[in-house]
């Protein structure tokens, strides 16, 4: 049986499911040490603690995410996945949130054959140039 994280595209799709389920620890298990995450266009956080804080805020919005893999480019143990996604959530004030984009996610094959995320940019080329947060650098 193939696990959701046995392929780069499966790993990215699995992220969407885990996010909707609110499984922060399982989401964090997808990230490699030293990973980078873009929580908003133009902003990058690095490292597990900073990424966890952003993921916890995102999960608190009770999101549902869907999408489709547009492209996978693989070179050995590294892959770039382009994923067209849509997300619906609820802001703390009850207002609906709707977002979407074309992500650019870089993954690396782990020793056990699964794939881990090293760069997670939900906004891909559509986002402005992202600079690391001083707090997470």
Backbone as ProteinMPNN parsed JSONL, in Angstrom:
{"seq_chain_A": "XXXXXXXXXXXXXXXXXXXXXXXXXXXXXXXXXXXXXXXXXXXXXXXXXXXXXXXXXXXXXXXXXXXXXXXXXXXXXXXXXXXXXXXXXXXXXXXXXXXXXXXXXXXXXXXXXXXXXXXXXXXXXXXXXXXXXXXXX", "coords_chain_A": {"N_chain_A": [[0.837, -1.186, 0.0], [0.521, 2.225, -0.787], [1.699, 4.988, 0.957], [0.411, 8.275, 1.86], [2.55, 10.051, 1.795], [4.457, 9.021, 0.121], [5.018, 9.982, -2.37], [5.978, 13.045, -4.014], [3.787, 14.7, -4.898], [1.665, 13.465, -3.583], [2.327, 14.023, -0.942], [1.966, 16.807, -0.798], [-0.785, 16.969, -1.341], [-1.714, 15.533, 0.848], [-1.089, 17.299, 2.898], [-3.133, 19.219, 2.604], [-5.374, 17.742, 3.45], [-4.676, 17.121, 6.131], [-4.557, 19.707, 7.167], [-7.25, 20.545, 7.03], [-8.246, 18.733, 8.862], [-7.166, 19.689, 11.163], [-4.767, 18.809, 12.29], [-2.114, 19.537, 13.731], [0.386, 18.492, 14.744], [0.845, 16.367, 12.945], [0.982, 17.799, 10.565], [3.297, 19.293, 11.068], [5.142, 17.245, 11.063], [5.569, 16.854, 8.406], [7.35, 18.788, 7.619], [10.776, 19.504, 7.021], [13.759, 19.811, 9.046], [14.877, 23.119, 9.413], [13.25, 24.114, 7.423], [11.452, 26.391, 5.231], [8.673, 28.597, 5.266], [6.01, 30.344, 3.761], [3.846, 32.362, 5.105], [2.312, 34.502, 4.321], [2.093, 36.577, 1.414], [5.252, 37.88, 0.582], [6.446, 37.427, 3.021], [8.505, 35.386, 5.013], [8.987, 32.589, 7.107], [11.218, 30.658, 9.079], [12.343, 27.482, 10.299], [11.233, 25.132, 12.778], [9.76, 26.032, 15.133], [8.816, 28.603, 14.442], [7.367, 28.017, 12.119], [5.456, 26.251, 13.178], [3.994, 28.018, 14.86], [2.74, 29.633, 12.933], [1.242, 27.715, 11.522], [-0.451, 26.822, 13.565], [-2.002, 29.135, 13.944], [-3.257, 29.209, 11.469], [-4.718, 26.767, 11.465], [-6.491, 27.364, 13.503], [-8.379, 28.858, 12.229], [-10.112, 27.091, 11.175], [-9.876, 25.848, 8.535], [-10.836, 24.692, 5.237], [-9.397, 22.984, 2.64], [-8.789, 22.565, -0.774], [-7.633, 21.238, -3.902], [-5.512, 20.84, -6.816], [-2.81, 19.063, -8.232], [-0.648, 20.664, -10.365], [1.83, 20.381, -11.583], [4.751, 18.368, -11.36], [8.108, 18.463, -10.853], [10.91, 16.582, -10.826], [14.127, 15.912, -9.613], [16.218, 13.573, -8.968], [16.431, 13.207, -5.562], [14.985, 15.467, -4.961], [12.173, 17.572, -5.353], [9.924, 19.722, -7.104], [6.771, 20.946, -6.586], [3.917, 22.147, -8.095], [0.94, 23.404, -7.032], [-2.391, 23.998, -7.393], [-4.55, 25.668, -5.391], [-7.432, 26.096, -3.228], [-8.899, 27.736, -0.516], [-11.133, 27.836, 2.185], [-12.165, 29.528, 5.056], [-12.761, 30.705, 8.432], [-12.67, 33.825, 9.846], [-11.529, 35.183, 13.04], [-13.503, 37.02, 13.808], [-15.727, 35.97, 12.676], [-16.112, 36.447, 10.007], [-16.16, 35.343, 6.607], [-13.402, 33.738, 4.982], [-11.741, 33.546, 1.976], [-9.377, 32.155, -0.033], [-6.833, 31.562, -2.503], [-4.461, 30.053, -4.736], [-1.426, 29.385, -6.585], [0.766, 27.194, -5.602], [4.289, 26.854, -4.847], [6.151, 24.333, -4.02], [8.885, 22.836, -2.481], [10.317, 19.729, -2.1], [12.014, 17.071, -0.352], [13.355, 13.808, -0.652], [13.211, 11.529, 1.984], [15.221, 9.38, 4.132], [13.644, 7.156, 4.706], [12.09, 6.914, 2.483], [9.834, 8.487, 2.308], [8.534, 11.813, 1.643], [9.645, 15.05, 2.519], [8.868, 18.431, 3.327], [10.729, 21.203, 2.302], [10.652, 23.795, 1.367], [7.849, 25.777, 1.503], [5.745, 27.485, -0.233], [2.859, 28.868, -0.511], [1.961, 30.837, -2.232], [3.554, 30.939, -4.407], [4.802, 31.967, -7.548], [3.126, 34.114, -7.72], [3.25, 35.629, -5.44], [4.854, 38.434, -3.791], [8.363, 39.263, -3.672], [9.768, 37.429, -1.139], [10.94, 38.029, 2.146], [12.98, 36.903, 4.834], [11.561, 36.772, 8.136], [12.736, 38.752, 10.789], [12.588, 37.67, 13.328], [12.58, 34.96, 12.887], [14.871, 34.322, 11.637]], "CA_chain_A": [[0.0, 0.0, 0.0], [1.277, 3.466, -0.887], [1.344, 5.994, 1.962], [0.215, 9.593, 1.24], [3.805, 10.804, 1.664], [5.411, 8.258, -0.693], [5.305, 10.742, -3.581], [5.933, 14.489, -3.736], [2.443, 15.244, -5.052], [0.852, 12.908, -2.506], [2.655, 14.743, 0.289], [1.313, 18.123, -0.859], [-2.223, 16.743, -1.198], [-1.925, 15.101, 2.231], [-1.057, 18.53, 3.684], [-4.48, 19.807, 2.566], [-6.253, 16.924, 4.294], [-4.284, 17.32, 7.531], [-4.94, 21.067, 7.552], [-8.68, 20.52, 7.282], [-8.481, 17.938, 10.066], [-6.6, 20.4, 12.31], [-3.727, 17.956, 12.875], [-0.889, 20.337, 13.749], [1.584, 17.653, 14.878], [1.031, 15.637, 11.688], [1.449, 18.794, 9.598], [4.69, 19.616, 11.377], [5.968, 16.092, 10.693], [5.867, 16.943, 6.978], [8.42, 19.76, 7.397], [12.149, 19.162, 7.34], [14.47, 20.782, 9.873], [15.365, 24.258, 8.633], [12.317, 24.434, 6.342], [10.954, 27.757, 5.099], [7.239, 28.666, 4.991], [5.537, 31.689, 3.432], [2.478, 32.458, 5.624], [1.645, 35.586, 3.6], [2.997, 37.07, 0.366], [6.289, 38.805, 1.011], [6.902, 37.109, 4.378], [9.021, 34.022, 5.155], [9.44, 32.149, 8.423], [12.036, 29.454, 8.981], [12.488, 26.724, 11.533], [10.026, 24.453, 13.264], [8.947, 26.822, 16.073], [8.14, 29.679, 13.707], [6.369, 27.409, 11.233], [4.367, 25.749, 14.036], [3.166, 29.152, 15.282], [1.916, 30.031, 11.789], [0.304, 26.619, 11.247], [-1.474, 26.855, 14.626], [-2.915, 30.244, 13.637], [-4.034, 28.803, 10.307], [-5.652, 25.723, 11.902], [-7.513, 28.005, 14.335], [-9.396, 29.422, 11.337], [-10.914, 25.951, 10.731], [-9.897, 25.888, 7.065], [-10.986, 23.548, 4.347], [-8.539, 23.252, 1.495], [-8.852, 21.607, -1.866], [-6.792, 21.666, -4.997], [-5.007, 19.816, -7.723], [-1.408, 19.187, -8.612], [-0.486, 21.137, -11.736], [3.081, 19.902, -12.155], [5.796, 17.877, -10.481], [9.425, 18.366, -11.47], [11.739, 15.843, -9.883], [15.527, 15.663, -9.95], [16.733, 12.725, -7.898], [15.724, 13.239, -4.285], [14.391, 16.788, -4.777], [11.033, 17.778, -6.249], [9.157, 20.964, -7.063], [5.363, 20.659, -6.852], [3.021, 23.289, -8.285], [-0.363, 22.94, -6.558], [-3.422, 25.039, -7.442], [-5.348, 25.412, -4.198], [-8.468, 27.008, -2.758], [-9.139, 27.543, 0.908], [-12.205, 28.585, 2.858], [-11.955, 29.528, 6.498], [-13.564, 31.686, 9.155], [-11.858, 34.743, 10.648], [-11.958, 35.23, 14.437], [-14.732, 37.811, 13.949], [-16.802, 35.26, 12.005], [-16.151, 36.762, 8.578], [-15.62, 34.271, 5.767], [-12.122, 33.944, 4.307], [-11.555, 32.728, 0.778], [-8.079, 32.403, -0.646], [-6.393, 30.542, -3.441], [-3.23, 30.388, -5.411], [-0.638, 28.325, -7.19], [1.917, 27.073, -4.705], [5.575, 26.311, -5.28], [6.619, 23.582, -2.861], [10.085, 22.043, -2.731], [10.357, 18.589, -1.186], [13.215, 16.228, -0.41], [13.098, 12.434, -0.242], [13.828, 11.15, 3.252], [15.861, 8.058, 4.149], [12.619, 6.108, 4.744], [11.365, 6.939, 1.217], [8.784, 9.513, 2.321], [8.968, 13.13, 1.185], [9.497, 16.13, 3.483], [8.807, 19.784, 2.752], [11.818, 22.101, 2.691], [10.151, 25.144, 1.081], [6.4, 25.769, 1.332], [5.296, 28.815, -0.64], [1.51, 28.744, -1.073], [1.678, 31.899, -3.191], [4.396, 30.692, -5.57], [5.268, 33.109, -8.332], [2.178, 35.218, -7.595], [3.599, 36.437, -4.275], [5.98, 39.344, -3.967], [9.61, 38.688, -3.186], [9.644, 37.215, 0.3], [12.149, 38.247, 2.944], [12.815, 36.238, 6.124], [11.257, 37.539, 9.326], [13.898, 38.891, 11.676], [12.403, 36.795, 14.489], [12.771, 33.546, 12.561], [16.142, 34.135, 10.931]], "C_chain_A": [[0.884, 1.252, 0.0], [0.769, 4.447, 0.164], [1.186, 7.353, 1.272], [1.521, 10.347, 1.001], [4.863, 10.064, 0.845], [5.755, 8.933, -2.015], [5.279, 12.229, -3.244], [4.519, 15.06, -3.845], [1.496, 14.712, -3.98], [1.076, 13.629, -1.191], [1.952, 16.094, 0.324], [-0.199, 17.97, -0.709], [-2.577, 16.325, 0.232], [-1.926, 16.308, 3.178], [-2.462, 19.143, 3.747], [-5.437, 19.06, 3.473], [-5.955, 17.15, 5.776], [-4.684, 18.704, 8.036], [-6.423, 21.117, 7.887], [-9.044, 19.751, 8.537], [-7.925, 18.6, 11.325], [-5.464, 19.655, 12.995], [-2.356, 18.633, 12.81], [0.36, 19.462, 13.834], [1.875, 16.892, 13.593], [1.504, 16.581, 10.579], [2.924, 19.104, 9.813], [5.627, 18.473, 11.006], [6.307, 16.098, 9.208], [7.055, 17.865, 6.695], [9.777, 19.209, 7.819], [12.718, 20.197, 8.307], [14.991, 21.893, 8.965], [14.461, 24.654, 7.483], [11.932, 25.906, 6.37], [9.489, 27.697, 4.687], [6.863, 30.115, 4.746], [4.082, 31.794, 3.904], [1.645, 33.546, 4.951], [2.606, 36.074, 2.529], [3.992, 38.08, 0.931], [6.866, 38.52, 2.384], [7.324, 35.646, 4.461], [9.362, 33.767, 6.616], [10.226, 30.863, 8.225], [12.12, 28.784, 10.344], [11.163, 26.242, 12.069], [9.154, 25.311, 14.18], [8.161, 27.905, 15.355], [7.067, 29.127, 12.782], [5.19, 26.902, 12.054], [3.443, 26.897, 14.462], [2.235, 29.597, 14.15], [0.86, 28.974, 11.474], [-0.801, 26.6, 12.303], [-2.482, 27.971, 14.381], [-3.825, 29.878, 12.469], [-5.088, 27.763, 10.69], [-6.785, 26.324, 12.734], [-8.642, 28.618, 13.495], [-10.343, 28.35, 10.788], [-11.024, 25.901, 9.201], [-10.307, 24.567, 6.428], [-10.216, 23.915, 3.087], [-8.746, 22.157, 0.466], [-7.931, 22.116, -2.973], [-6.393, 20.516, -5.887], [-3.545, 20.112, -8.047], [-1.346, 19.579, -10.087], [0.757, 20.535, -12.389], [3.993, 19.399, -11.05], [7.074, 17.789, -11.308], [10.333, 17.709, -10.451], [13.131, 15.657, -10.455], [16.11, 14.868, -8.787], [15.851, 12.783, -6.677], [15.111, 14.599, -3.961], [13.264, 16.962, -5.79], [10.423, 19.154, -6.022], [7.731, 20.604, -7.458], [4.618, 21.98, -6.976], [1.611, 22.787, -8.004], [-1.336, 24.11, -6.591], [-4.434, 24.737, -6.342], [-6.4, 26.492, -3.978], [-8.691, 26.69, -1.291], [-10.301, 28.426, 1.348], [-11.958, 28.439, 4.352], [-12.858, 30.585, 7.115], [-12.641, 32.519, 10.035], [-12.363, 34.742, 12.093], [-13.246, 36.025, 14.658], [-15.932, 37.169, 13.242], [-16.901, 35.521, 10.512], [-15.554, 35.611, 7.763], [-14.297, 34.694, 5.116], [-12.093, 33.007, 3.115], [-10.229, 33.142, 0.162], [-7.784, 31.293, -1.635], [-5.102, 30.984, -4.084], [-2.608, 29.174, -6.072], [0.654, 28.241, -6.4], [3.148, 26.593, -5.454], [6.175, 25.658, -4.042], [7.817, 22.732, -3.261], [10.153, 20.969, -1.654], [11.64, 17.797, -1.399], [12.841, 14.825, 0.07], [13.885, 12.13, 1.024], [14.413, 9.737, 3.149], [14.835, 6.929, 4.131], [11.774, 6.059, 3.461], [10.232, 7.941, 1.167], [9.392, 10.841, 1.859], [8.672, 14.173, 2.254], [9.571, 17.482, 2.785], [9.998, 20.601, 3.242], [11.486, 23.558, 2.376], [8.667, 25.02, 0.774], [5.96, 27.197, 1.044], [3.93, 28.695, -1.304], [1.217, 29.739, -2.186], [2.557, 31.806, -4.428], [4.864, 31.964, -6.246], [4.355, 34.32, -8.195], [2.514, 36.134, -6.427], [4.737, 37.39, -4.593], [7.23, 38.671, -3.413], [9.557, 38.621, -1.667], [10.992, 37.396, 0.979], [11.939, 37.557, 4.293], [12.448, 37.207, 7.23], [12.508, 37.621, 10.186], [13.808, 37.919, 12.847], [12.695, 35.342, 14.16], [14.1, 33.293, 11.868], [17.208, 33.609, 11.851]], "O_chain_A": [[1.882, 1.311, 0.717], [-0.43, 4.707, 0.257], [1.765, 7.567, 0.207], [1.595, 11.189, 0.106], [6.036, 10.436, 0.87], [6.679, 8.507, -2.707], [4.622, 12.63, -2.283], [4.096, 15.825, -2.978], [0.616, 15.439, -3.519], [0.142, 13.828, -0.415], [1.404, 16.484, 1.355], [-0.83, 18.769, -0.016], [-3.617, 16.719, 0.76], [-2.68, 16.333, 4.15], [-2.923, 19.538, 4.818], [-6.226, 19.676, 4.189], [-6.868, 17.347, 6.578], [-5.096, 18.86, 9.185], [-6.809, 21.671, 8.917], [-10.029, 20.068, 9.203], [-8.179, 18.13, 12.434], [-5.228, 19.865, 14.185], [-1.545, 18.33, 11.935], [1.303, 19.669, 13.07], [3.033, 16.782, 13.191], [2.332, 16.201, 9.751], [3.702, 19.17, 8.861], [6.787, 18.71, 10.668], [7.242, 15.415, 8.791], [7.697, 17.742, 5.652], [9.901, 18.536, 8.843], [12.225, 21.322, 8.382], [15.489, 21.625, 7.872], [14.863, 25.456, 6.64], [12.065, 26.58, 7.391], [9.098, 26.864, 3.869], [7.34, 31.013, 5.441], [3.175, 31.365, 3.191], [0.416, 33.515, 5.006], [3.821, 35.995, 2.715], [3.624, 39.005, 1.655], [7.695, 39.289, 2.872], [6.585, 34.762, 4.028], [9.952, 34.617, 7.283], [9.939, 30.078, 7.321], [11.988, 29.423, 11.388], [10.117, 26.852, 11.85], [7.933, 25.322, 14.026], [6.976, 28.103, 15.626], [5.983, 29.699, 12.671], [4.04, 27.103, 11.665], [2.223, 26.745, 14.422], [1.068, 29.905, 14.393], [-0.289, 29.31, 11.19], [-1.966, 26.385, 11.97], [-3.681, 27.781, 14.585], [-5.015, 30.195, 12.476], [-6.241, 27.877, 10.273], [-7.916, 25.843, 12.676], [-9.735, 28.863, 14.005], [-11.263, 28.657, 10.031], [-12.124, 25.91, 8.647], [-10.144, 23.49, 7.001], [-10.365, 25.009, 2.542], [-8.863, 20.978, 0.8], [-7.51, 23.273, -2.972], [-6.861, 19.386, -5.742], [-3.123, 21.266, -8.122], [-1.92, 18.908, -10.944], [0.755, 20.218, -13.578], [4.004, 19.938, -9.943], [7.111, 17.12, -12.341], [10.507, 18.216, -9.343], [13.3, 15.295, -11.619], [16.452, 15.432, -7.747], [14.667, 12.452, -6.736], [14.756, 14.858, -2.811], [13.387, 16.55, -6.944], [10.409, 19.674, -4.907], [7.499, 20.032, -8.523], [4.675, 22.826, -6.084], [1.137, 21.857, -8.656], [-1.133, 25.105, -5.896], [-5.089, 23.695, -6.352], [-6.287, 27.62, -4.458], [-8.673, 25.531, -0.879], [-10.429, 29.582, 0.945], [-11.591, 27.369, 4.84], [-13.613, 31.267, 6.422], [-11.916, 31.98, 10.87], [-13.5, 34.345, 12.348], [-13.998, 35.739, 15.59], [-17.019, 37.746, 13.209], [-17.694, 34.879, 9.824], [-14.574, 34.987, 8.172], [-14.109, 35.855, 4.752], [-12.387, 31.818, 3.237], [-9.993, 34.315, -0.125], [-8.403, 30.229, -1.608], [-4.704, 32.145, -3.987], [-3.19, 28.089, -6.108], [1.525, 29.104, -6.512], [3.062, 26.011, -6.535], [6.647, 26.34, -3.132], [7.772, 22.002, -4.251], [10.061, 21.255, -0.46], [12.26, 17.842, -2.461], [12.117, 14.661, 1.052], [15.073, 12.435, 1.121], [14.133, 9.002, 2.202], [15.115, 5.854, 3.601], [10.848, 5.254, 3.362], [9.711, 8.224, 0.088], [10.607, 10.964, 1.707], [7.584, 14.187, 2.83], [10.258, 17.639, 1.775], [10.249, 20.685, 4.444], [11.986, 24.463, 3.046], [8.269, 24.255, -0.105], [5.819, 28.014, 1.954], [3.838, 28.451, -2.507], [0.321, 29.512, -2.998], [2.327, 32.523, -5.402], [5.272, 32.919, -5.586], [4.76, 35.437, -8.517], [2.108, 37.296, -6.419], [5.489, 37.183, -5.545], [7.15, 37.629, -2.762], [9.33, 39.627, -0.995], [12.032, 36.981, 0.469], [10.841, 37.615, 4.846], [12.952, 38.33, 7.271], [13.255, 36.648, 10.291], [14.826, 37.402, 13.309], [13.026, 34.564, 15.055], [14.416, 32.148, 11.546], [18.341, 33.394, 11.423]]}, "name": "protein", "num_of_chains": 1, "seq": "XXXXXXXXXXXXXXXXXXXXXXXXXXXXXXXXXXXXXXXXXXXXXXXXXXXXXXXXXXXXXXXXXXXXXXXXXXXXXXXXXXXXXXXXXXXXXXXXXXXXXXXXXXXXXXXXXXXXXXXXXXXXXXXXXXXXXXXXX"}
